[in-house]
Amino acid sequence: MGQSGRSRHQKRARAQAHLRNLEAYAAQPHSFVFARGRVGRSVQQLSMDLRRVMEPLTATRLQIRKKNSLKDCVAVAGPLGVTHFLIVSKTETNVYFKLMRLPGGPTLTFRINKYTLVRDVVSSLRRHRMHEQQFAHPPLLVLNSFGPHGMHVKLMATMFQNLFPSINVHKVNLNTIKRCLLINYNPDSQELDFRHYSIKVVPVGASRGMKKLLQEKFPNMSRLQDISELLATGAGLSESEAEPDGEHNITELPQAVAGRGNMRAQQSAVRLTEIGPRMTLELIKIQEGVGEGNVLFHRLVHKTEEELQAILAAKEEKLRLKAQRQDQQAQNVRRKREQREAHKKKSLAGMKRARAEADGDSDAEDPGAPPEAERTSQQEEEEDEAEYFRQAVGEEPDEDMFPKAAKRRRPTGPPGKKQRLKERKPDRGSDRRPQKAKGKGPGAQAKVGPRGAARNRGQGRPRPLKRAA
């Protein structure tokens, strides 16, 4: 069996073609169409109809919320490759339409004197023609009467031309042109007529019966004896089914167009059907930036040269103060960052020092206690042992037994007073008497003081009594 799938060269060619298509799509102009503020249902629907006109090079499901500002839209538009904003707004008196070029402007503000929605246009037609395949490609832009009427008119024409991709008349495919956008300029009233049409190409030179056969739906021929009756007389057809054609819409096709009978180098008629929306626009002003900046043109307000110079000076002063505030803010941010870094380092050092004092340095080797501390601890231990020997035996230990222990001297009271030693109480339940002190004769007796301390006669140092067994 042969190898299934595409070859390596086919995959490479397909990947390159896909990359070229992506580059071509990114090079085309894209737009955002939305409404700003409280506009009402009609104006909101007008913005949706404008979005329909700009398809497919627009965001069809774009949603703008009340809290989103124009700066947010501009920030989002940059990474997405959006080049134009079409904004519809409404005031108490008028409806306005703004056309913005991103990212640096200009901004054209139009006043919408009249408008008609798509649903109203379609309902007024006896037979409308609109389907989804028409919106798979951008419309064909037609500008009329944009002559030498001033720089503002020329700028308007350039802005409308840049809304849609350019067309190469030698390489264009006629099957991709299904719609037409007509913008007509009236020099007398200085208004723009905005119209949107659907394009249909039909062959000419055939009878009405032949045209009916070429359509998708065949006529009812149940009352005819032969098909020749349909072709010859056009029986059973109404006069409205055939639109009048003339020299104004008949042309020779340079290439074949989708449809029955539209062959190359054959005469065909181009028919337009309005699908809406419909607007009458009036240019109010042109600004230099995106929604702000110097006013390049204003139809209602005219200023002198001195006023323009004063406005420019005030704007320059405003920009200077803004730059100064930005520098001061940058310095404050840098200073606070340095303070935070210094505080962070100081806190980390303190935490490390506290941890080292609490737990010790686990990485370093323990050097042990200093020699002086060792000698002091040993001396204290021997002193404790010597004290225990004194209490147990009742005599001072020899110097050889605890050499490091300091010789303890018993406190001596004032002269004439004898030392008292507490007598240990015998165990309960024992009937034995405490033994007599050693080293005395039979006549020596032990005296018991008032506090129960036993003293030996002839001895200066008292001895502890031995516990009875």
Coordinates of N, CA and C in Angstrom, one line a residue, residues 177-328:
I177 N -17.0 40.3 -4.9 CA -17.7 41.6 -4.8 C -19.2 41.3 -4.8
K178 N -19.8 41.3 -3.7 CA -21.2 41.0 -3.5 C -22.0 42.3 -3.0
R179 N -21.2 43.2 -2.5 CA -21.9 44.4 -1.9 C -21.2 45.7 -2.4
C180 N -21.9 46.8 -2.2 CA -21.4 48.1 -2.7 C -21.8 49.1 -1.6
L181 N -20.8 49.9 -1.2 CA -21.0 51.1 -0.3 C -20.8 52.4 -1.1
L182 N -21.9 53.1 -1.2 CA -21.8 54.4 -2.0 C -21.9 55.5 -1.0
I183 N -20.9 56.4 -1.2 CA -20.9 57.7 -0.4 C -20.8 58.8 -1.4
N184 N -21.9 59.6 -1.4 CA -22.0 60.7 -2.3 C -21.9 62.0 -1.5
Y185 N -21.1 63.0 -2.1 CA -20.9 64.3 -1.5 C -21.7 65.3 -2.2
N186 N -22.5 66.1 -1.5 CA -23.2 67.2 -2.1 C -22.5 68.5 -1.8
P187 N -21.9 69.2 -2.8 CA -21.2 70.4 -2.5 C -22.1 71.6 -2.1
D188 N -23.3 71.6 -2.5 CA -24.2 72.7 -2.1 C -24.6 72.6 -0.7
S189 N -25.1 71.5 -0.2 CA -25.5 71.3 1.2 C -24.4 70.8 2.1
Q190 N -23.2 70.4 1.5 CA -22.1 69.9 2.2 C -22.5 68.7 3.1
E191 N -23.3 67.8 2.5 CA -23.8 66.6 3.2 C -23.3 65.4 2.5
L192 N -23.3 64.3 3.2 CA -22.9 63.0 2.6 C -24.0 62.1 2.6
D193 N -24.3 61.4 1.6 CA -25.3 60.3 1.5 C -24.6 59.0 1.6
F194 N -25.0 58.3 2.6 CA -24.4 56.9 2.9 C -25.5 55.9 2.5
R195 N -25.1 55.0 1.5 CA -26.0 54.0 1.0 C -25.3 52.7 0.9
H196 N -26.0 51.6 1.1 CA -25.4 50.2 1.1 C -26.3 49.4 0.2
Y197 N -25.7 48.7 -0.8 CA -26.4 48.0 -1.8 C -25.9 46.5 -1.9
S198 N -26.7 45.7 -2.4 CA -26.4 44.3 -2.8 C -26.3 44.2 -4.3
I199 N -25.2 43.5 -4.8 CA -24.9 43.5 -6.2 C -25.4 42.1 -6.7
K200 N -26.1 42.2 -7.9 CA -26.5 41.0 -8.6 C -26.2 41.1 -10.1
V201 N -25.7 40.1 -10.7 CA -25.3 40.1 -12.1 C -26.2 39.1 -12.8
V202 N -26.9 39.6 -13.8 CA -27.8 38.7 -14.6 C -27.5 38.8 -16.1
P203 N -27.6 37.8 -16.9 CA -27.4 37.9 -18.3 C -28.5 38.7 -19.0
V204 N -28.1 39.3 -20.1 CA -29.1 40.1 -20.9 C -29.2 39.5 -22.3
G205 N -30.2 40.0 -23.1 CA -30.4 39.5 -24.4 C -31.2 38.2 -24.5
A206 N -31.8 37.8 -23.4 CA -32.7 36.7 -23.4 C -34.1 37.1 -23.0
S207 N -35.1 36.3 -23.5 CA -36.4 36.6 -23.1 C -36.7 36.4 -21.7
R208 N -37.9 36.9 -21.3 CA -38.2 36.7 -19.9 C -38.4 35.2 -19.5
G209 N -38.9 34.4 -20.4 CA -39.1 33.0 -20.2 C -37.7 32.3 -20.0
M210 N -36.8 32.7 -20.8 CA -35.4 32.1 -20.7 C -34.8 32.5 -19.4
K211 N -34.9 33.8 -19.0 CA -34.4 34.2 -17.7 C -35.0 33.4 -16.6
K212 N -36.3 33.1 -16.7 CA -37.0 32.4 -15.6 C -36.5 31.0 -15.6
L213 N -36.1 30.4 -16.7 CA -35.6 29.0 -16.7 C -34.2 29.0 -16.1
L214 N -33.4 30.1 -16.3 CA -32.1 30.2 -15.7 C -32.1 30.4 -14.2
Q215 N -33.2 30.7 -13.7 CA -33.2 30.9 -12.2 C -33.3 29.6 -11.5
E216 N -33.1 29.7 -10.2 CA -33.2 28.4 -9.4 C -34.5 27.8 -9.3
K217 N -35.6 28.6 -9.3 CA -37.0 28.1 -9.2 C -37.6 28.2 -10.6
F218 N -38.1 27.1 -11.1 CA -38.7 27.0 -12.4 C -40.2 27.5 -12.3
P219 N -40.7 28.1 -13.4 CA -42.1 28.6 -13.4 C -43.1 27.4 -13.5
N220 N -44.3 27.7 -13.2 CA -45.4 26.8 -13.3 C -45.8 26.6 -14.7
M221 N -45.6 25.5 -15.3 CA -45.9 25.2 -16.7 C -47.1 24.2 -16.8
S222 N -47.9 24.1 -15.9 CA -49.0 23.1 -15.9 C -50.0 23.5 -17.0
R223 N -50.2 24.7 -17.3 CA -51.2 25.2 -18.2 C -50.7 25.3 -19.7
L224 N -49.4 25.0 -19.8 CA -48.8 25.1 -21.2 C -48.8 23.8 -21.9
Q225 N -48.9 23.9 -23.2 CA -48.9 22.6 -24.0 C -47.5 22.3 -24.3
D226 N -46.6 23.3 -24.5 CA -45.2 23.0 -24.9 C -44.3 24.1 -24.3
I227 N -43.0 23.8 -24.1 CA -42.1 24.7 -23.5 C -41.8 25.9 -24.4
S228 N -42.1 25.7 -25.7 CA -41.9 26.8 -26.6 C -42.8 28.0 -26.3
E229 N -44.0 27.7 -25.8 CA -44.9 28.8 -25.4 C -44.3 29.7 -24.3
L230 N -43.5 29.1 -23.4 CA -42.9 29.9 -22.4 C -41.7 30.7 -23.0
L231 N -40.9 30.1 -23.9 CA -39.8 30.8 -24.4 C -40.2 31.9 -25.4
A232 N -41.3 31.7 -26.1 CA -41.7 32.6 -27.2 C -42.5 33.8 -26.6
T233 N -43.5 33.5 -25.8 CA -44.4 34.5 -25.4 C -44.2 34.9 -23.9
G234 N -43.6 34.0 -23.2 CA -43.5 34.4 -21.7 C -44.8 34.3 -21.0
A235 N -45.6 33.4 -21.4 CA -47.0 33.3 -20.8 C -46.9 32.9 -19.3
G236 N -47.8 33.5 -18.5 CA -47.8 33.2 -17.1 C -46.8 34.0 -16.2
L237 N -46.1 34.9 -16.8 CA -45.1 35.7 -16.1 C -45.6 37.1 -15.9
S238 N -45.3 37.7 -14.7 CA -45.7 39.1 -14.5 C -44.7 40.0 -15.0
E239 N -45.1 41.3 -15.2 CA -44.1 42.3 -15.7 C -43.1 42.7 -14.7
S240 N -43.4 42.5 -13.4 CA -42.5 42.9 -12.3 C -41.3 41.9 -12.2
E241 N -41.4 40.7 -12.7 CA -40.3 39.8 -12.6 C -39.1 40.2 -13.4
A242 N -39.2 41.0 -14.4 CA -38.1 41.4 -15.2 C -37.9 42.9 -15.0
E243 N -36.7 43.3 -14.5 CA -36.4 44.7 -14.2 C -35.9 45.3 -15.5
P244 N -36.2 46.6 -15.8 CA -35.8 47.2 -17.0 C -34.3 47.4 -17.0
D245 N -33.6 47.0 -18.0 CA -32.1 47.2 -18.1 C -31.8 48.2 -19.2
G246 N -30.7 48.9 -19.2 CA -30.3 49.8 -20.2 C -28.8 49.9 -20.3
E247 N -28.4 50.9 -20.9 CA -26.9 51.1 -21.1 C -26.3 51.5 -19.8
H248 N -27.0 52.0 -18.8 CA -26.4 52.4 -17.6 C -25.9 51.3 -16.7
N249 N -26.4 50.1 -16.9 CA -26.1 48.9 -16.0 C -25.6 47.7 -16.8
I250 N -25.5 47.8 -18.1 CA -25.1 46.6 -18.9 C -23.6 46.7 -19.2
T251 N -22.9 45.7 -19.1 CA -21.5 45.7 -19.3 C -21.0 44.3 -19.8
E252 N -19.8 44.2 -20.3 CA -19.2 43.0 -20.7 C -18.4 42.4 -19.6
L253 N -18.6 41.2 -19.2 CA -17.9 40.6 -18.1 C -16.5 40.2 -18.5
P254 N -15.4 40.6 -17.8 CA -14.1 40.2 -18.1 C -13.8 38.8 -17.7
Q255 N -14.6 38.2 -16.8 CA -14.4 36.9 -16.3 C -15.7 36.3 -15.9
A256 N -15.8 35.0 -15.8 CA -17.1 34.4 -15.4 C -17.4 34.7 -14.0
V257 N -18.7 34.9 -13.8 CA -19.3 35.2 -12.5 C -20.3 34.2 -12.1
A258 N -20.3 33.9 -10.8 CA -21.2 32.8 -10.3 C -22.6 33.2 -10.6
G259 N -23.3 32.3 -11.2 CA -24.7 32.5 -11.6 C -25.0 31.9 -13.0
R260 N -26.2 31.6 -13.3 CA -26.5 30.9 -14.5 C -26.5 31.9 -15.7
G261 N -25.7 31.6 -16.7 CA -25.6 32.5 -17.9 C -24.6 33.6 -17.8
N262 N -23.9 33.8 -16.7 CA -22.9 34.9 -16.6 C -21.5 34.3 -17.1
M263 N -21.3 34.4 -18.4 CA -20.1 33.8 -19.0 C -19.2 35.0 -19.3
R264 N -17.9 34.6 -19.5 CA -16.9 35.6 -19.9 C -17.2 36.1 -21.3
A265 N -16.9 37.5 -21.4 CA -17.1 38.2 -22.7 C -18.6 38.2 -23.1
Q266 N -19.5 38.0 -22.2 CA -20.9 38.1 -22.5 C -21.5 39.3 -21.9
Q267 N -22.6 39.8 -22.4 CA -23.3 41.0 -21.9 C -24.1 40.6 -20.7
S268 N -23.9 41.3 -19.6 CA -24.7 41.1 -18.4 C -25.0 42.4 -17.8
A269 N -26.1 42.4 -17.0 CA -26.5 43.6 -16.3 C -26.2 43.5 -14.8
V270 N -25.7 44.6 -14.3 CA -25.4 44.7 -12.9 C -26.6 45.4 -12.2
R271 N -27.2 44.8 -11.3 CA -28.4 45.3 -10.6 C -28.0 45.5 -9.1
L272 N -28.5 46.7 -8.6 CA -28.2 47.0 -7.2 C -29.5 47.0 -6.4
T273 N -29.5 46.4 -5.2 CA -30.6 46.4 -4.3 C -30.2 46.9 -3.0
E274 N -30.9 48.0 -2.5 CA -30.5 48.6 -1.3 C -30.8 47.7 -0.1
I275 N -29.9 47.5 0.8 CA -30.1 46.6 2.0 C -29.9 47.4 3.3
G276 N -29.5 48.7 3.2 CA -29.4 49.5 4.4 C -28.1 49.2 5.2
P277 N -27.8 50.1 6.1 CA -28.6 51.3 6.6 C -28.4 52.5 5.7
R278 N -29.2 53.5 5.9 CA -29.1 54.7 5.1 C -28.9 55.9 6.1
M279 N -27.9 56.8 5.7 CA -27.6 57.9 6.6 C -27.3 59.1 5.7
T280 N -27.6 60.3 6.3 CA -27.2 61.6 5.8 C -26.3 62.3 6.8
L281 N -25.1 62.5 6.4 CA -24.0 63.0 7.3 C -23.7 64.4 7.0
E282 N -23.2 65.1 8.0 CA -22.7 66.5 7.8 C -21.4 66.6 8.7
L283 N -20.3 67.0 8.0 CA -19.1 67.1 8.7 C -19.1 68.4 9.6
I284 N -18.7 68.1 10.9 CA -18.7 69.2 11.9 C -17.3 69.7 12.2
K285 N -16.4 68.8 12.5 CA -15.0 69.2 12.8 C -14.1 68.1 12.6
I286 N -12.8 68.4 12.5 CA -11.7 67.5 12.3 C -10.7 67.8 13.4
Q287 N -10.3 66.8 14.2 CA -9.3 67.0 15.2 C -8.0 66.2 14.8
E288 N -6.9 66.7 15.4 CA -5.6 66.1 15.0 C -5.4 64.7 15.6
G289 N -5.8 64.5 16.9 CA -5.5 63.3 17.6 C -6.7 62.3 17.6
V290 N -6.6 61.4 18.5 CA -7.7 60.4 18.7 C -8.7 61.0 19.8
G291 N -9.7 61.6 19.3 CA -10.7 62.2 20.2 C -10.2 63.5 20.9
E292 N -9.0 64.0 20.6 CA -8.5 65.2 21.2 C -7.4 65.7 20.3
G293 N -7.0 66.9 20.7 CA -5.9 67.5 19.9 C -6.4 68.8 19.2
N294 N -5.5 69.4 18.4 CA -5.9 70.6 17.7 C -7.0 70.4 16.8
V295 N -7.9 71.4 16.7 CA -9.0 71.4 15.8 C -8.5 71.9 14.4
L296 N -8.4 71.0 13.4 CA -8.0 71.4 12.1 C -9.1 72.1 11.3
F297 N -10.3 71.7 11.5 CA -11.4 72.3 10.7 C -12.6 72.2 11.6
H298 N -13.4 73.3 11.6 CA -14.7 73.4 12.3 C -15.7 74.2 11.4
R299 N -16.8 73.6 11.2 CA -17.7 74.3 10.3 C -18.5 75.4 11.0
L300 N -18.7 75.3 12.2 CA -19.6 76.3 12.9 C -18.7 77.4 13.6
V301 N -17.5 77.1 14.0 CA -16.7 78.0 14.8 C -15.5 78.4 13.9
H302 N -15.3 79.7 13.8 CA -14.1 80.2 13.0 C -13.3 81.2 13.9
K303 N -12.0 80.9 14.1 CA -11.2 81.7 15.0 C -10.2 82.5 14.2
T304 N -9.7 83.6 14.8 CA -8.7 84.4 14.1 C -7.3 83.8 14.4
E305 N -6.3 84.4 13.8 CA -5.0 84.0 13.9 C -4.5 84.2 15.4
E306 N -4.8 85.3 16.0 CA -4.4 85.6 17.4 C -5.0 84.5 18.3
E307 N -6.3 84.2 18.1 CA -6.9 83.2 19.0 C -6.2 81.8 18.8
L308 N -5.9 81.5 17.6 CA -5.2 80.2 17.4 C -3.8 80.2 18.1
Q309 N -3.1 81.3 18.0 CA -1.8 81.4 18.6 C -1.9 81.3 20.2
A310 N -3.0 81.9 20.7 CA -3.2 81.8 22.2 C -3.5 80.4 22.6
I311 N -4.3 79.7 21.8 CA -4.7 78.4 22.1 C -3.5 77.4 22.0
L312 N -2.6 77.7 21.0 CA -1.4 76.9 20.9 C -0.4 77.1 22.1
A313 N -0.3 78.4 22.5 CA 0.5 78.7 23.7 C 0.0 78.0 24.9
A314 N -1.3 78.1 25.1 CA -1.9 77.5 26.3 C -1.7 75.9 26.3
K315 N -1.8 75.4 25.1 CA -1.6 73.9 25.0 C -0.1 73.6 25.3
E316 N 0.8 74.3 24.8 CA 2.2 74.1 25.1 C 2.5 74.2 26.5
E317 N 1.9 75.2 27.2 CA 2.1 75.3 28.6 C 1.6 74.1 29.4
K318 N 0.4 73.7 28.9 CA -0.2 72.5 29.6 C 0.6 71.3 29.4
L319 N 1.2 71.1 28.2 CA 2.1 70.0 28.0 C 3.4 70.1 28.8
R320 N 3.9 71.3 29.0 CA 5.1 71.5 29.8 C 4.8 71.1 31.3
L321 N 3.7 71.6 31.8 CA 3.4 71.3 33.2 C 3.1 69.8 33.3
K322 N 2.5 69.2 32.4 CA 2.3 67.7 32.4 C 3.6 66.9 32.5
A323 N 4.6 67.4 31.6 CA 5.9 66.7 31.6 C 6.6 66.9 33.0
Q324 N 6.4 68.1 33.5 CA 7.1 68.4 34.8 C 6.5 67.5 35.9
R325 N 5.2 67.3 35.9 CA 4.5 66.5 36.9 C 4.9 65.0 36.7
Q326 N 5.1 64.6 35.5 CA 5.5 63.2 35.2 C 6.9 63.0 35.7
D327 N 7.8 64.0 35.5 CA 9.2 63.8 36.1 C 9.2 63.8 37.6
Q328 N 8.4 64.6 38.2 CA 8.3 64.6 39.7 C 7.7 63.3 40.2

